[in-house]
Amino acid sequence: MTNYKDDGGKDFYPRRHHRAKINQTILACGQGSGLIVPDHNEENSQLINPYTIASVSIDTSELKKANVKIEFSSIITFRENDGADLRLTFQLSKSYQFGQRIPLGTWTFERDFEADEDVDTTDSFAFHFCECDACPGCAYYTVELINVESDGVDFVAITSPMISALAVGPLDDDDHDDYY
């Protein structure tokens, strides 16, 4: 008599091993232009036409569930003459090709001096923004100056704006090639 045992075909079907996903990184460097803010002489000036300070585009269409980090920095120089304060509000927005602009956040630069004498000041200003599981595609990120409160300030300049975008995520495998 012959003993027969079904081994599930182990010899005919090799084992499938799960392959770990390797993250890919995309770095995009943007461009910016300096701005000498026109004299508003107002305590609160929500700008009807915001000033574009810097922008960057990044294409994440090759990544699956990409995480995107935006970094912005600039130098702000101003002269104050009568103890008033300076407040600048920056807004980061995102848009896709033929899409509407989506506001992502606002950041405020603020300085207040109580002295009644002229003060010239130069400060750095920077912010970072992270977006998890960003939609794939070519996104355009823009930093704009949307509000200026500069009553009593003689001069305001935004110089050396720098913006960059860093995207990290696994490649988007259309073949569903998780095994080898």
PDB file of C-alpha atoms in Angstrom:
ATOM      1  CA  MET A   1       0.000   0.000   0.000  1.00  0.00           C
ATOM      2  CA  THR A   2       1.240   3.508  -0.870  1.00  0.00           C
ATOM      3  CA  ASN A   3       0.959   6.397   1.550  1.00  0.00           C
ATOM      4  CA  TYR A   4       0.143   9.680  -0.122  1.00  0.00           C
ATOM      5  CA  LYS A   5       0.240  13.074   1.618  1.00  0.00           C
ATOM      6  CA  ASP A   6      -0.820  16.328  -0.021  1.00  0.00           C
ATOM      7  CA  ASP A   7       1.849  18.899   0.748  1.00  0.00           C
ATOM      8  CA  GLY A   8       0.003  21.716  -0.994  1.00  0.00           C
ATOM      9  CA  GLY A   9       2.405  21.766  -3.900  1.00  0.00           C
ATOM     10  CA  LYS A  10       5.304  23.308  -1.992  1.00  0.00           C
ATOM     11  CA  ASP A  11       7.774  22.018  -4.522  1.00  0.00           C
ATOM     12  CA  PHE A  12       5.855  23.486  -7.452  1.00  0.00           C
ATOM     13  CA  TYR A  13       4.926  26.925  -6.049  1.00  0.00           C
ATOM     14  CA  PRO A  14       7.809  28.949  -4.618  1.00  0.00           C
ATOM     15  CA  ARG A  15       7.095  30.993  -1.503  1.00  0.00           C
ATOM     16  CA  ARG A  16       6.229  34.606  -1.999  1.00  0.00           C
ATOM     17  CA  HIS A  17       8.129  37.016   0.197  1.00  0.00           C
ATOM     18  CA  HIS A  18       6.817  40.459   1.077  1.00  0.00           C
ATOM     19  CA  ARG A  19       9.152  43.142  -0.206  1.00  0.00           C
ATOM     20  CA  ALA A  20       9.495  46.225   1.965  1.00  0.00           C
ATOM     21  CA  LYS A  21       8.595  49.501   0.288  1.00  0.00           C
ATOM     22  CA  ILE A  22      11.503  51.868  -0.167  1.00  0.00           C
ATOM     23  CA  ASN A  23      10.690  55.539   0.189  1.00  0.00           C
ATOM     24  CA  GLN A  24      11.700  57.901  -2.580  1.00  0.00           C
ATOM     25  CA  THR A  25      12.585  61.562  -2.027  1.00  0.00           C
ATOM     26  CA  ILE A  26      11.943  64.522  -4.308  1.00  0.00           C
ATOM     27  CA  LEU A  27      13.431  67.954  -3.555  1.00  0.00           C
ATOM     28  CA  ALA A  28      12.257  71.066  -5.393  1.00  0.00           C
ATOM     29  CA  CYS A  29      13.793  74.503  -4.922  1.00  0.00           C
ATOM     30  CA  GLY A  30      11.573  77.466  -5.652  1.00  0.00           C
ATOM     31  CA  GLN A  31      12.116  81.092  -6.398  1.00  0.00           C
ATOM     32  CA  GLY A  32      11.252  84.314  -4.697  1.00  0.00           C
ATOM     33  CA  SER A  33      11.539  88.011  -5.242  1.00  0.00           C
ATOM     34  CA  GLY A  34      12.109  90.740  -2.732  1.00  0.00           C
ATOM     35  CA  LEU A  35       9.473  93.322  -1.944  1.00  0.00           C
ATOM     36  CA  ILE A  36       9.540  96.848  -0.635  1.00  0.00           C
ATOM     37  CA  VAL A  37       6.104  97.148   0.914  1.00  0.00           C
ATOM     38  CA  PRO A  38       4.332 100.322  -0.225  1.00  0.00           C
ATOM     39  CA  ASP A  39       3.334 102.757   2.508  1.00  0.00           C
ATOM     40  CA  HIS A  40      -0.158 101.854   3.731  1.00  0.00           C
ATOM     41  CA  ASN A  41      -0.397 104.206   6.740  1.00  0.00           C
ATOM     42  CA  GLU A  42      -3.127 101.997   8.150  1.00  0.00           C
ATOM     43  CA  GLU A  43      -3.552 100.060  11.354  1.00  0.00           C
ATOM     44  CA  ASN A  44      -5.126  97.102   9.561  1.00  0.00           C
ATOM     45  CA  SER A  45      -4.783  96.581   5.827  1.00  0.00           C
ATOM     46  CA  GLN A  46      -6.150  93.320   4.456  1.00  0.00           C
ATOM     47  CA  LEU A  47      -4.646  93.383   0.969  1.00  0.00           C
ATOM     48  CA  ILE A  48      -7.122  93.032  -1.892  1.00  0.00           C
ATOM     49  CA  ASN A  49      -4.284  92.006  -4.213  1.00  0.00           C
ATOM     50  CA  PRO A  50      -1.769  90.075  -2.088  1.00  0.00           C
ATOM     51  CA  TYR A  51       1.926  90.283  -2.964  1.00  0.00           C
ATOM     52  CA  THR A  52       3.500  87.008  -4.091  1.00  0.00           C
ATOM     53  CA  ILE A  53       6.761  86.554  -2.180  1.00  0.00           C
ATOM     54  CA  ALA A  54       7.903  83.063  -3.259  1.00  0.00           C
ATOM     55  CA  SER A  55       6.677  79.937  -5.061  1.00  0.00           C
ATOM     56  CA  VAL A  56       7.712  76.355  -5.746  1.00  0.00           C
ATOM     57  CA  SER A  57       6.241  73.484  -7.740  1.00  0.00           C
ATOM     58  CA  ILE A  58       6.729  69.782  -7.081  1.00  0.00           C
ATOM     59  CA  ASP A  59       5.480  66.731  -8.974  1.00  0.00           C
ATOM     60  CA  THR A  60       4.520  63.838  -6.689  1.00  0.00           C
ATOM     61  CA  SER A  61       2.670  61.802  -9.316  1.00  0.00           C
ATOM     62  CA  GLU A  62       5.259  58.988  -9.043  1.00  0.00           C
ATOM     63  CA  LEU A  63       4.731  58.671  -5.270  1.00  0.00           C
ATOM     64  CA  LYS A  64       1.981  56.949  -3.319  1.00  0.00           C
ATOM     65  CA  LYS A  65       0.641  58.861  -0.278  1.00  0.00           C
ATOM     66  CA  ALA A  66       3.469  61.386  -0.341  1.00  0.00           C
ATOM     67  CA  ASN A  67       4.298  63.532   2.657  1.00  0.00           C
ATOM     68  CA  VAL A  68       5.287  67.052   1.586  1.00  0.00           C
ATOM     69  CA  LYS A  69       7.255  69.539   3.681  1.00  0.00           C
ATOM     70  CA  ILE A  70       7.427  73.205   2.669  1.00  0.00           C
ATOM     71  CA  GLU A  71      10.147  75.454   4.098  1.00  0.00           C
ATOM     72  CA  PHE A  72      10.078  79.244   3.709  1.00  0.00           C
ATOM     73  CA  SER A  73      12.525  81.854   4.983  1.00  0.00           C
ATOM     74  CA  SER A  74      13.185  85.551   4.425  1.00  0.00           C
ATOM     75  CA  ILE A  75      14.791  88.662   5.909  1.00  0.00           C
ATOM     76  CA  ILE A  76      12.536  91.511   7.047  1.00  0.00           C
ATOM     77  CA  THR A  77      14.002  94.984   7.409  1.00  0.00           C
ATOM     78  CA  PHE A  78      12.049  97.963   8.709  1.00  0.00           C
ATOM     79  CA  ARG A  79      12.387 101.450  10.191  1.00  0.00           C
ATOM     80  CA  GLU A  80      10.012 102.609  12.875  1.00  0.00           C
ATOM     81  CA  ASN A  81       9.798 106.184  14.053  1.00  0.00           C
ATOM     82  CA  ASP A  82       7.128 106.686  16.701  1.00  0.00           C
ATOM     83  CA  GLY A  83       6.691 103.568  18.826  1.00  0.00           C
ATOM     84  CA  ALA A  84       4.070 101.904  16.651  1.00  0.00           C
ATOM     85  CA  ASP A  85       4.185  98.242  15.716  1.00  0.00           C
ATOM     86  CA  LEU A  86       4.639  96.227  12.548  1.00  0.00           C
ATOM     87  CA  ARG A  87       2.552  93.172  11.704  1.00  0.00           C
ATOM     88  CA  LEU A  88       2.868  91.210   8.452  1.00  0.00           C
ATOM     89  CA  THR A  89       0.694  88.179   7.695  1.00  0.00           C
ATOM     90  CA  PHE A  90       1.934  85.561   5.230  1.00  0.00           C
ATOM     91  CA  GLN A  91      -0.268  82.874   3.693  1.00  0.00           C
ATOM     92  CA  LEU A  92       0.817  79.564   2.159  1.00  0.00           C
ATOM     93  CA  SER A  93      -1.499  78.282  -0.585  1.00  0.00           C
ATOM     94  CA  LYS A  94      -1.501  75.281  -2.902  1.00  0.00           C
ATOM     95  CA  SER A  95      -3.013  74.796  -6.330  1.00  0.00           C
ATOM     96  CA  TYR A  96      -2.981  72.115  -8.990  1.00  0.00           C
ATOM     97  CA  GLN A  97      -3.080  72.677 -12.742  1.00  0.00           C
ATOM     98  CA  PHE A  98      -6.380  74.376 -13.619  1.00  0.00           C
ATOM     99  CA  GLY A  99      -7.463  74.190  -9.972  1.00  0.00           C
ATOM    100  CA  GLN A 100      -8.413  76.763  -7.416  1.00  0.00           C
ATOM    101  CA  ARG A 101      -5.976  77.991  -4.811  1.00  0.00           C
ATOM    102  CA  ILE A 102      -6.305  76.204  -1.457  1.00  0.00           C
ATOM    103  CA  PRO A 103      -5.136  78.179   1.633  1.00  0.00           C
ATOM    104  CA  LEU A 104      -3.001  75.945   3.871  1.00  0.00           C
ATOM    105  CA  GLY A 105      -2.098  78.285   6.723  1.00  0.00           C
ATOM    106  CA  THR A 106      -1.067  81.764   7.830  1.00  0.00           C
ATOM    107  CA  TRP A 107       1.959  82.965   9.792  1.00  0.00           C
ATOM    108  CA  THR A 108       2.473  86.408  11.354  1.00  0.00           C
ATOM    109  CA  PHE A 109       5.652  88.443  11.762  1.00  0.00           C
ATOM    110  CA  GLU A 110       5.183  90.999  14.538  1.00  0.00           C
ATOM    111  CA  ARG A 111       7.429  93.573  16.216  1.00  0.00           C
ATOM    112  CA  ASP A 112       6.408  96.229  18.728  1.00  0.00           C
ATOM    113  CA  PHE A 113       8.718  98.917  20.076  1.00  0.00           C
ATOM    114  CA  GLU A 114       7.667 101.296  22.826  1.00  0.00           C
ATOM    115  CA  ALA A 115      10.468 103.821  22.215  1.00  0.00           C
ATOM    116  CA  ASP A 116       9.638 107.136  20.540  1.00  0.00           C
ATOM    117  CA  GLU A 117      12.919 107.223  18.641  1.00  0.00           C
ATOM    118  CA  ASP A 118      13.841 105.908  15.217  1.00  0.00           C
ATOM    119  CA  VAL A 119      14.672 102.200  15.207  1.00  0.00           C
ATOM    120  CA  ASP A 120      16.140 100.272  12.248  1.00  0.00           C
ATOM    121  CA  THR A 121      15.694  96.517  12.572  1.00  0.00           C
ATOM    122  CA  THR A 122      16.570  93.445  10.524  1.00  0.00           C
ATOM    123  CA  ASP A 123      15.036  90.092  11.484  1.00  0.00           C
ATOM    124  CA  SER A 124      14.812  86.659   9.970  1.00  0.00           C
ATOM    125  CA  PHE A 125      11.395  85.089   9.456  1.00  0.00           C
ATOM    126  CA  ALA A 126      10.722  81.443   8.604  1.00  0.00           C
ATOM    127  CA  PHE A 127       8.048  78.781   8.785  1.00  0.00           C
ATOM    128  CA  HIS A 128       7.633  75.106   7.934  1.00  0.00           C
ATOM    129  CA  PHE A 129       4.502  73.283   6.817  1.00  0.00           C
ATOM    130  CA  CYS A 130       3.905  69.534   6.512  1.00  0.00           C
ATOM    131  CA  GLU A 131       1.138  67.899   4.511  1.00  0.00           C
ATOM    132  CA  CYS A 132       0.555  64.164   4.961  1.00  0.00           C
ATOM    133  CA  ASP A 133      -0.856  61.928   2.233  1.00  0.00           C
ATOM    134  CA  ALA A 134      -0.860  64.719  -0.339  1.00  0.00           C
ATOM    135  CA  CYS A 135      -2.802  64.117  -3.533  1.00  0.00           C
ATOM    136  CA  PRO A 136      -0.479  62.985  -6.319  1.00  0.00           C
ATOM    137  CA  GLY A 137       0.275  65.356  -9.158  1.00  0.00           C
ATOM    138  CA  CYS A 138       2.082  68.588  -9.838  1.00  0.00           C
ATOM    139  CA  ALA A 139       1.310  71.017  -7.007  1.00  0.00           C
ATOM    140  CA  TYR A 140       2.203  74.693  -6.983  1.00  0.00           C
ATOM    141  CA  TYR A 141       2.855  76.216  -3.529  1.00  0.00           C
ATOM    142  CA  THR A 142       2.808  80.013  -3.103  1.00  0.00           C
ATOM    143  CA  VAL A 143       3.660  82.321  -0.185  1.00  0.00           C
ATOM    144  CA  GLU A 144       1.845  85.651  -0.278  1.00  0.00           C
ATOM    145  CA  LEU A 145       1.792  88.732   1.916  1.00  0.00           C
ATOM    146  CA  ILE A 146      -1.940  89.117   2.672  1.00  0.00           C
ATOM    147  CA  ASN A 147      -2.050  91.676   5.514  1.00  0.00           C
ATOM    148  CA  VAL A 148       0.075  94.683   6.481  1.00  0.00           C
ATOM    149  CA  GLU A 149      -0.266  96.701   9.684  1.00  0.00           C
ATOM    150  CA  SER A 150       2.376  99.389   9.407  1.00  0.00           C
ATOM    151  CA  ASP A 151       1.037 102.612  10.924  1.00  0.00           C
ATOM    152  CA  GLY A 152       4.056 104.581  12.121  1.00  0.00           C
ATOM    153  CA  VAL A 153       6.557 102.473  10.167  1.00  0.00           C
ATOM    154  CA  ASP A 154       8.657 104.399   7.629  1.00  0.00           C
ATOM    155  CA  PHE A 155      10.022 101.503   5.609  1.00  0.00           C
ATOM    156  CA  VAL A 156       9.410  97.733   5.271  1.00  0.00           C
ATOM    157  CA  ALA A 157      11.335  95.380   2.982  1.00  0.00           C
ATOM    158  CA  ILE A 158      11.149  91.607   2.573  1.00  0.00           C
ATOM    159  CA  THR A 159      14.401  90.317   1.076  1.00  0.00           C
ATOM    160  CA  SER A 160      16.092  87.001   0.294  1.00  0.00           C
ATOM    161  CA  PRO A 161      12.945  84.875   0.215  1.00  0.00           C
ATOM    162  CA  MET A 162      13.695  81.172  -0.145  1.00  0.00           C
ATOM    163  CA  ILE A 163      11.211  78.324  -0.520  1.00  0.00           C
ATOM    164  CA  SER A 164      11.672  74.603  -0.992  1.00  0.00           C
ATOM    165  CA  ALA A 165       9.468  71.519  -1.084  1.00  0.00           C
ATOM    166  CA  LEU A 166      10.501  68.034  -0.007  1.00  0.00           C
ATOM    167  CA  ALA A 167       8.263  65.050  -0.817  1.00  0.00           C
ATOM    168  CA  VAL A 168       8.800  61.550   0.601  1.00  0.00           C
ATOM    169  CA  GLY A 169       6.828  58.388  -0.090  1.00  0.00           C
ATOM    170  CA  PRO A 170       6.952  54.943  -1.689  1.00  0.00           C
ATOM    171  CA  LEU A 171       6.786  54.678  -5.452  1.00  0.00           C
ATOM    172  CA  ASP A 172       3.276  54.241  -6.797  1.00  0.00           C
ATOM    173  CA  ASP A 173       3.421  50.690  -8.217  1.00  0.00           C
ATOM    174  CA  ASP A 174       0.718  50.201 -10.774  1.00  0.00           C
ATOM    175  CA  ASP A 175       1.734  46.525 -11.059  1.00  0.00           C
ATOM    176  CA  HIS A 176       0.958  45.869  -7.381  1.00  0.00           C
ATOM    177  CA  ASP A 177       4.427  44.376  -7.202  1.00  0.00           C
ATOM    178  CA  ASP A 178       4.465  43.814  -3.416  1.00  0.00           C
ATOM    179  CA  TYR A 179       5.852  40.301  -3.739  1.00  0.00           C
ATOM    180  CA  TYR A 180       8.716  38.678  -5.545  1.00  0.00           C
TER     181      TYR A 180
END
